[in-house]
PDB file of C-alpha atoms in Angstrom:
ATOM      1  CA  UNK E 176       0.513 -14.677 -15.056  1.00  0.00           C
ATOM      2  CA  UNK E 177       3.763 -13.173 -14.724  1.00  0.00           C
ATOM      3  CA  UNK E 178       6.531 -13.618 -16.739  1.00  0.00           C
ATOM      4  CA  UNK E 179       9.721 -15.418 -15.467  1.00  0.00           C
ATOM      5  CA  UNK E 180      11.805 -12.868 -16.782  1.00  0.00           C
ATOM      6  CA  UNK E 181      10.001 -10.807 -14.125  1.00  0.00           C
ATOM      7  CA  UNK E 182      10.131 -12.975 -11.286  1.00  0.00           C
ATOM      8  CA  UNK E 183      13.846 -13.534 -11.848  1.00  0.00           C
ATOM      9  CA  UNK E 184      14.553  -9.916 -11.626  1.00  0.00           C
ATOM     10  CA  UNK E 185      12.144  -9.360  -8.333  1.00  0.00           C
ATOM     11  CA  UNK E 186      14.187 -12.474  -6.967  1.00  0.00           C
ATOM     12  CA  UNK E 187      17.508 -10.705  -7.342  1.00  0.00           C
ATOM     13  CA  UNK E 188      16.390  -8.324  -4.395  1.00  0.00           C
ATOM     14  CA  UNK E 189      14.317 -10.563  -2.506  1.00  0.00           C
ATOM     15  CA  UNK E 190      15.312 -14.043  -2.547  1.00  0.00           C
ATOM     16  CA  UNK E 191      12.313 -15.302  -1.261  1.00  0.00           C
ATOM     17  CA  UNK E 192       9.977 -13.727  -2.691  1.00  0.00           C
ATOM     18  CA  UNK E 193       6.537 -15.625  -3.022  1.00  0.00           C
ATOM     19  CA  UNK E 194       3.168 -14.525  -4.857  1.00  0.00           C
ATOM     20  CA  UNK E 195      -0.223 -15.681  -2.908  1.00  0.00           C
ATOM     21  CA  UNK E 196      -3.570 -15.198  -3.469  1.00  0.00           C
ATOM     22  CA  UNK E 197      -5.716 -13.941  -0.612  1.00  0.00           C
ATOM     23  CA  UNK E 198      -8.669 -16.558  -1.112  1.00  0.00           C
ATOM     24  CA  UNK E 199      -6.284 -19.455  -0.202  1.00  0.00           C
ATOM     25  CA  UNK E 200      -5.109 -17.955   2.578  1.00  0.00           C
ATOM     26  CA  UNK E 201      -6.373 -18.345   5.646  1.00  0.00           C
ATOM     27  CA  UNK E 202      -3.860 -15.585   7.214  1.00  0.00           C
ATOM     28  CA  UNK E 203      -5.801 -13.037   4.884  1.00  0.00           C
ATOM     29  CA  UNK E 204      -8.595 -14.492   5.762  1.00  0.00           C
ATOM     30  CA  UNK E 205      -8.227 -13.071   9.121  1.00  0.00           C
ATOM     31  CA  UNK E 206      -6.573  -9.605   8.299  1.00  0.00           C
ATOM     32  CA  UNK E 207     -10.039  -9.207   6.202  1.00  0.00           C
ATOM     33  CA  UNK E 208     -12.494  -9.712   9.693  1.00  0.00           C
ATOM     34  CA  UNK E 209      -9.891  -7.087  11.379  1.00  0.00           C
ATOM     35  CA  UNK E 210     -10.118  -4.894   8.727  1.00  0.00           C
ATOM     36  CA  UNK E 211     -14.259  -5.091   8.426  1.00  0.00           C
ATOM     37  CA  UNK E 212     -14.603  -1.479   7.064  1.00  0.00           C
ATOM     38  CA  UNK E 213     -12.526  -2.330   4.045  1.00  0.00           C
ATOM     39  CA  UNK E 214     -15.260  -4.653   1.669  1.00  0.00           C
ATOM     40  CA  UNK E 215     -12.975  -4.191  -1.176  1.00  0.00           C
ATOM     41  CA  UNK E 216      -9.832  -5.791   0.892  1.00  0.00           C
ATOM     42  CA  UNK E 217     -10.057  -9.291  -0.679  1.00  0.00           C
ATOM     43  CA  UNK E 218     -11.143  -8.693  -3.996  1.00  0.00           C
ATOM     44  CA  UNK E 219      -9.594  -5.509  -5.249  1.00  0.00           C
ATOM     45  CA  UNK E 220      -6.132  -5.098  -3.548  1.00  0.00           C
ATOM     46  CA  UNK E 221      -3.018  -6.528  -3.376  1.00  0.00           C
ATOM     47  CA  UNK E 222      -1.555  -6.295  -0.222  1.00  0.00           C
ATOM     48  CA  UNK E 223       2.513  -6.978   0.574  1.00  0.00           C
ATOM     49  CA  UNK E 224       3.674  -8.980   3.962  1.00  0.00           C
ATOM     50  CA  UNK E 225       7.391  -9.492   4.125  1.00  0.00           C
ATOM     51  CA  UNK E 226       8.508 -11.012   0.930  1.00  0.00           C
ATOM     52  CA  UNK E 227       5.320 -12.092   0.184  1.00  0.00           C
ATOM     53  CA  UNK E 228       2.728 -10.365  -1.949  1.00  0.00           C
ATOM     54  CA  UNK E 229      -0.770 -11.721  -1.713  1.00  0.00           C
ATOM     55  CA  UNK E 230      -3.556 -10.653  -4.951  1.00  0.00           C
ATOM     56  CA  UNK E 231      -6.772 -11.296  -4.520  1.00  0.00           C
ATOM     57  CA  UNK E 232      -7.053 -14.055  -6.397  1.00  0.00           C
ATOM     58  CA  UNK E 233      -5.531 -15.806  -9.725  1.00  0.00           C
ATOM     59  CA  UNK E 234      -8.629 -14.824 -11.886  1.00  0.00           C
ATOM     60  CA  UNK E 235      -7.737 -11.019 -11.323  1.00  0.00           C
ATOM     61  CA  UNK E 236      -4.381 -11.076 -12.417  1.00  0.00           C
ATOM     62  CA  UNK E 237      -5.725 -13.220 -16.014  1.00  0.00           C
ATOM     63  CA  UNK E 238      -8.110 -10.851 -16.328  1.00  0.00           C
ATOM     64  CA  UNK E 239      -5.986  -7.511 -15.742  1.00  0.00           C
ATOM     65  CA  UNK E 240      -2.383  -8.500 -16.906  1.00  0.00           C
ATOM     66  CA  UNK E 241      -1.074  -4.755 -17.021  1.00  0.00           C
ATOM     67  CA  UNK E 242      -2.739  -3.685 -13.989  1.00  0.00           C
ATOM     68  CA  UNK E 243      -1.469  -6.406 -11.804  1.00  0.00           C
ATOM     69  CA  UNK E 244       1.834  -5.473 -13.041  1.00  0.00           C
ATOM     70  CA  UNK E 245       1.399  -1.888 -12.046  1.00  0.00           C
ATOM     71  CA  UNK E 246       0.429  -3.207  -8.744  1.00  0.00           C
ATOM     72  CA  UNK E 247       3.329  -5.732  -8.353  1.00  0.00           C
ATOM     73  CA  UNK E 248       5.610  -3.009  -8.656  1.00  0.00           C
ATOM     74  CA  UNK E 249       3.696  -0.877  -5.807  1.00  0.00           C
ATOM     75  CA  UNK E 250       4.312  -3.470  -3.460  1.00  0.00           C
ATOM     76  CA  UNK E 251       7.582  -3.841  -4.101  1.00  0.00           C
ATOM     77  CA  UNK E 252       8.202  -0.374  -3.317  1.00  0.00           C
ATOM     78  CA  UNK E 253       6.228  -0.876   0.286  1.00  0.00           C
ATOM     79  CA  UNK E 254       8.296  -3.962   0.647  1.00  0.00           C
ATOM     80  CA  UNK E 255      11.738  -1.817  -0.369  1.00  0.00           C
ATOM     81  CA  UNK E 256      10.823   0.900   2.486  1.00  0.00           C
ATOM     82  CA  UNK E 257      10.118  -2.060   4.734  1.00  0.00           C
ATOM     83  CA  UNK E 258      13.595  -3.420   3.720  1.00  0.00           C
ATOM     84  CA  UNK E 259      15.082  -0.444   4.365  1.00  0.00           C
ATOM     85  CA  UNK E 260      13.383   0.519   7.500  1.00  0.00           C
ATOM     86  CA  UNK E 261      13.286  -2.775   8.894  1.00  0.00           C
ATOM     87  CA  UNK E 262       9.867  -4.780   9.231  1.00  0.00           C
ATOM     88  CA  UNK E 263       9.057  -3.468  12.988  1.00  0.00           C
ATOM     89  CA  UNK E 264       9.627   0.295  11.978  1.00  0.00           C
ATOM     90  CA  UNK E 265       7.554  -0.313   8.897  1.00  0.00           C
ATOM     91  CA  UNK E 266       5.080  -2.045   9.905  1.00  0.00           C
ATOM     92  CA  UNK E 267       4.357  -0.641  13.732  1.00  0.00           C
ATOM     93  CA  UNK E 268       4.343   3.209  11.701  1.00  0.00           C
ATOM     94  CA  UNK E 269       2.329   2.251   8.918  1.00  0.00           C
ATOM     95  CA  UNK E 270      -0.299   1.066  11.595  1.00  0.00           C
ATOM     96  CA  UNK E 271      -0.293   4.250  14.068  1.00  0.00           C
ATOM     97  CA  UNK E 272      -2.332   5.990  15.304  1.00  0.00           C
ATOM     98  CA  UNK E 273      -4.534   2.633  15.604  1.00  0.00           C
ATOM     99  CA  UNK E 274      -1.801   0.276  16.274  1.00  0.00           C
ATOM    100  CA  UNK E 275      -2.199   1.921  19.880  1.00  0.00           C
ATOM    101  CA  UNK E 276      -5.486  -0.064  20.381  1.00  0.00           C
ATOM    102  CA  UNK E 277      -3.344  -3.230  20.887  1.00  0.00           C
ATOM    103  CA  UNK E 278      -1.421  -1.764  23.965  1.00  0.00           C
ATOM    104  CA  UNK E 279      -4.018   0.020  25.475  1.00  0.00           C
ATOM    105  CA  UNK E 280      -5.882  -3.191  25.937  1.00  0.00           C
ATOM    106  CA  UNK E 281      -3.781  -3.623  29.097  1.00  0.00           C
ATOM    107  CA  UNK E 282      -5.447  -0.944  30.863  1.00  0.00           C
ATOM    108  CA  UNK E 283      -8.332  -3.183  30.951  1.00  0.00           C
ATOM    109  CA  UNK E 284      -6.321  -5.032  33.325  1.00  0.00           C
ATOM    110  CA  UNK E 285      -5.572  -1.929  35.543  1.00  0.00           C
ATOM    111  CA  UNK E 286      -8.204   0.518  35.213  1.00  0.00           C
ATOM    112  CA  UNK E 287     -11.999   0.627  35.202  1.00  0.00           C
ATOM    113  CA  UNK E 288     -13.250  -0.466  31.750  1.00  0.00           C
ATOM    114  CA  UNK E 289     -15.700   2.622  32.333  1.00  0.00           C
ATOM    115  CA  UNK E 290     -12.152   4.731  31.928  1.00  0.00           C
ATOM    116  CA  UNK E 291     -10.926   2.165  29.136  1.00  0.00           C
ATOM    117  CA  UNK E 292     -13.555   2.017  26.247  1.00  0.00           C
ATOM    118  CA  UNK E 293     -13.630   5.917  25.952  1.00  0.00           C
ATOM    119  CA  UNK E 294      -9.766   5.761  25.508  1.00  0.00           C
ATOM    120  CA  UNK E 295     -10.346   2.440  23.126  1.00  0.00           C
ATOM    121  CA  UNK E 296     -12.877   4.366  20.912  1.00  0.00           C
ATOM    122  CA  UNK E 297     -10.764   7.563  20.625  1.00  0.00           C
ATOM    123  CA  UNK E 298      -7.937   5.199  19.139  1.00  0.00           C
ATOM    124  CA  UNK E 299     -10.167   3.718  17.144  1.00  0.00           C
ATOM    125  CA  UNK E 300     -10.807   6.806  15.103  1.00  0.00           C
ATOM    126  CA  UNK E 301      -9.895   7.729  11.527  1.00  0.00           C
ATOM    127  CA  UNK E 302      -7.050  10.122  13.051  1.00  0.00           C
ATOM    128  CA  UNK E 303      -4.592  10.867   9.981  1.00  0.00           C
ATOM    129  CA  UNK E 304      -2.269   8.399   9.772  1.00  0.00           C
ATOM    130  CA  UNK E 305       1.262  10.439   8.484  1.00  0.00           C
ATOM    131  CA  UNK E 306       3.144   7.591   7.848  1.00  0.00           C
ATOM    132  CA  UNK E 307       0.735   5.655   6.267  1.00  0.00           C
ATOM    133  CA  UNK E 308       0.331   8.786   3.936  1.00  0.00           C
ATOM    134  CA  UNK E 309       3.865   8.947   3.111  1.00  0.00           C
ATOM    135  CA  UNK E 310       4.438   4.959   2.514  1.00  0.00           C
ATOM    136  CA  UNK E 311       1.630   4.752   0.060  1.00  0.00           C
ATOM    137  CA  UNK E 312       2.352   8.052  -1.334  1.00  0.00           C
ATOM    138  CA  UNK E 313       5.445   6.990  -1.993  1.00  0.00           C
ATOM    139  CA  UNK E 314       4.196   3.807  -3.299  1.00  0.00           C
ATOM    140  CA  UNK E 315       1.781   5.106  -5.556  1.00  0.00           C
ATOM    141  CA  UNK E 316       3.947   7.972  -7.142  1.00  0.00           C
ATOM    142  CA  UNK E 317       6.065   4.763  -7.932  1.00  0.00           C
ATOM    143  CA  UNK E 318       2.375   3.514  -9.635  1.00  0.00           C
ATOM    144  CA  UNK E 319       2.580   6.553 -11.676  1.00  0.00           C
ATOM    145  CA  UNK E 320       5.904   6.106 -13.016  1.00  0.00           C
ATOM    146  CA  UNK E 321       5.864   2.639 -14.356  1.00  0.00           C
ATOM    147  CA  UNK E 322       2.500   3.757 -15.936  1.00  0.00           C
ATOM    148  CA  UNK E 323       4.664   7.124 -17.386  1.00  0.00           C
ATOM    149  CA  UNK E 324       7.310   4.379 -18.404  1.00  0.00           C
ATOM    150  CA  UNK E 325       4.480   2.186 -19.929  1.00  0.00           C
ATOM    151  CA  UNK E 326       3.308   5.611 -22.036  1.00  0.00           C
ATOM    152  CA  UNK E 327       6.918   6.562 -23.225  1.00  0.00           C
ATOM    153  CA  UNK E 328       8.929   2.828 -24.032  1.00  0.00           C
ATOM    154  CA  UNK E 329       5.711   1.220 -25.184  1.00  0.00           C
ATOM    155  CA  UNK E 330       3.087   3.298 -26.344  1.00  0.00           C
ATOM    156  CA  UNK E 331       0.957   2.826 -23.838  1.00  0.00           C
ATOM    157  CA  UNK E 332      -1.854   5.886 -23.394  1.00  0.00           C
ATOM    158  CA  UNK E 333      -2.721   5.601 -19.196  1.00  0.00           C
ATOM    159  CA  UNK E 334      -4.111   8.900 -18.218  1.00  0.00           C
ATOM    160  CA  UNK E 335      -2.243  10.062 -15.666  1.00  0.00           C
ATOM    161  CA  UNK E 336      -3.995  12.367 -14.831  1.00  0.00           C
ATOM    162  CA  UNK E 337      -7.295  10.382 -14.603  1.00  0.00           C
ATOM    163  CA  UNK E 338      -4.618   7.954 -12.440  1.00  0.00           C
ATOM    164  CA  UNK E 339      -3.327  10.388  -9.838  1.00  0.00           C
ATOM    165  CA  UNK E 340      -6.817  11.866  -9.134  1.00  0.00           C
ATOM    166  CA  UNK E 341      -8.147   8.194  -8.429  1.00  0.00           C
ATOM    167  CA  UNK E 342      -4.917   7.449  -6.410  1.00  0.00           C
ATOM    168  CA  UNK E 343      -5.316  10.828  -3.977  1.00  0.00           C
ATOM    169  CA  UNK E 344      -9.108  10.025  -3.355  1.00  0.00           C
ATOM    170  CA  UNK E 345      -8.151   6.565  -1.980  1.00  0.00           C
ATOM    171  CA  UNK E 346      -6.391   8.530   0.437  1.00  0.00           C
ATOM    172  CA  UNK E 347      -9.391  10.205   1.888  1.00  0.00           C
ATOM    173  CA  UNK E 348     -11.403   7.015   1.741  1.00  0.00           C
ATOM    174  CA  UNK E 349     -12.203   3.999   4.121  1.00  0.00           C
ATOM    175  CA  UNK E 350      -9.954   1.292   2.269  1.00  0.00           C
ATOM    176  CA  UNK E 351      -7.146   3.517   3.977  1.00  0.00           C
ATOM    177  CA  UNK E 352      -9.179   4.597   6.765  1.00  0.00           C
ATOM    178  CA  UNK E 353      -9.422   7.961   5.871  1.00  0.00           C
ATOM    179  CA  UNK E 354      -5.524   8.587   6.635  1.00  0.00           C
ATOM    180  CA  UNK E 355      -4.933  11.815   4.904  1.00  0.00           C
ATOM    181  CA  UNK E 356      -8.126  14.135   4.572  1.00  0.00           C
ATOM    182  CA  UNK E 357      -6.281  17.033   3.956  1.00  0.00           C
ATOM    183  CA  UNK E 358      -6.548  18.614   0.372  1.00  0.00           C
ATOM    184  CA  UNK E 359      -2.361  18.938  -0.358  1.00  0.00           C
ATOM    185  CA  UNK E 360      -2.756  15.631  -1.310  1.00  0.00           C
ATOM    186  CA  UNK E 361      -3.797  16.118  -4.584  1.00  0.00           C
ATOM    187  CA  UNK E 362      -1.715  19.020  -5.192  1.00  0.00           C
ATOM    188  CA  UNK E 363       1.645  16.902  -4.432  1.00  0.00           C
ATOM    189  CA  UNK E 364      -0.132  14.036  -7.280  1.00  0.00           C
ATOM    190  CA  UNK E 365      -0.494  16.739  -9.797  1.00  0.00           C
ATOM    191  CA  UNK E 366       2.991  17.951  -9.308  1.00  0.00           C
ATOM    192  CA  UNK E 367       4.699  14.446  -9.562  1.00  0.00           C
ATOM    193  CA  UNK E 368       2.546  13.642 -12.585  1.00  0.00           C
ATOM    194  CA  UNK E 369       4.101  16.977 -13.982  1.00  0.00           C
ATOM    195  CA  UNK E 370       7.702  15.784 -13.607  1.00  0.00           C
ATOM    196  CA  UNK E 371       7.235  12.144 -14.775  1.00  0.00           C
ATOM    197  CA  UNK E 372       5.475  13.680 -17.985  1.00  0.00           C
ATOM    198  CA  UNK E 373       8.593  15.532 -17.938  1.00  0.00           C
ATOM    199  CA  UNK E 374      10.893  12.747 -17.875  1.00  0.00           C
ATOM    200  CA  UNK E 375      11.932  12.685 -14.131  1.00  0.00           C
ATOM    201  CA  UNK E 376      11.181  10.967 -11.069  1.00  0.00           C
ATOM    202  CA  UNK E 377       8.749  11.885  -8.989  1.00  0.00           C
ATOM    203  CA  UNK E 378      11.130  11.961  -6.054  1.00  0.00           C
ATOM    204  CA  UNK E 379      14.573  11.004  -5.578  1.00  0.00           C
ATOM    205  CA  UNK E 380      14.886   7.239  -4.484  1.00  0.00           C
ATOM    206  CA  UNK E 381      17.022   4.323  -5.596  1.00  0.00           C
ATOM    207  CA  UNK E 382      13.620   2.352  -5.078  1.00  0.00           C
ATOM    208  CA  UNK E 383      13.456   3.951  -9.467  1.00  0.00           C
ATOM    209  CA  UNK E 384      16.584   2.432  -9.875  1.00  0.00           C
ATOM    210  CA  UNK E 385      15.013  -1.445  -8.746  1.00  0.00           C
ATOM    211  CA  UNK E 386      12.089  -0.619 -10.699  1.00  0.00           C
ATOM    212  CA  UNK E 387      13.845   0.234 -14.047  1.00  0.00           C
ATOM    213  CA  UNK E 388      15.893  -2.681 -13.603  1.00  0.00           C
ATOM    214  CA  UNK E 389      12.923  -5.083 -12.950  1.00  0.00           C
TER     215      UNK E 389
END
């Protein structure tokens, strides 16, 4: 579990902030039949929804302590951009291209659905998703530096290196929906594992300052 030094700290920036756990919620439950393509959606990944962040379950936090930390602290980053954004910005970009499915329902209502399902499919492509790139980008380079932080103030020995190439792959894979295919990807991991080896941040954000102080 999570220490309440921790929770205290998280609680300082979001007052309400809740941890769930995706097999008692029936909510999740229903994200996970949208989201079909992603097996690994319940068991594997946290996932952040307002001030809530849900894990997959209370056994995988037991069993992987330091990892779940590392992961708390990557949703908190989504849910600072969301803060900062504001949740319909967030959320609506972090969804598109796809999101336009939802609207685009309504032609069935004013066109032929002959015309509709070819426009339906097209949306429903893996067509890169820049926003979603650059949240979880952001995100994970935040991964990377509480792992660097991990190395350095405890004597931890995370491979960053092994990390960042793991982290860019998701980005070409189906848990993301294939959002970034595009080989710069790993090139921009390399080069922010480079500067927190070096002592920096991978990019300037207060979101480092929140995480230090958590």
């Amino acid at each position: 579990m999570f220490s309440n030094q921790l929770l205290a700290k998280i609680g300082n920036y979001y007052p309400g902030f809740k941890i769930k756990y995706k097999d008692q919620s029936i909510f999740m439950k229903f994200i996970s039949f949208l989201l079909f393509f992603s097996y690994s959606f319940k068991t594997d990944y946290a996932t952040a929804f307002g001030d809530t962040i849900y894990f997959p379950n209370q056994v995988f936090i037991n069993r992987k302590p330091v990892t779940s930390n590392i992961v708390l602290l990557h949703e908190l980053a989504h849910m600072y951009d969301e803060k900062r954004l504001g949740k319909i910005l967030f959320d609506v970009s972090y969804l598109f291209p796809q999101i336009l499915i939802l609207p685009a329902l309504i032609l069935f209502f004013i066109l032929s659905w002959k015309l509709v399902l070819p426009i339906l499919f097209l949306l429903a492509l893996p067509i890169p998703a820049y926003f979603r790139m650059l949240y979880e980008k952001r995100a994970y380079f935040a991964s990377l530096y509480c792992m660097g932080v991990l190395n350095t103030k405890y004597k931890y020995n995370i491979d960053l290196g092994a990390q960042s190439s793991f982290f860019a792959s998701q980005f070409k894979g189906i848990y993301y929906y294939y959002m970034w295919p595009f080989n710069n990807i790993e090139k921009e991991f390399n080069n922010a594992v480079i500067k927190i080896n070096a002592g920096s941040r991978p990019y300037d954000d207060k979101v480092f300052d929140m995480l230090d102080d958590i």
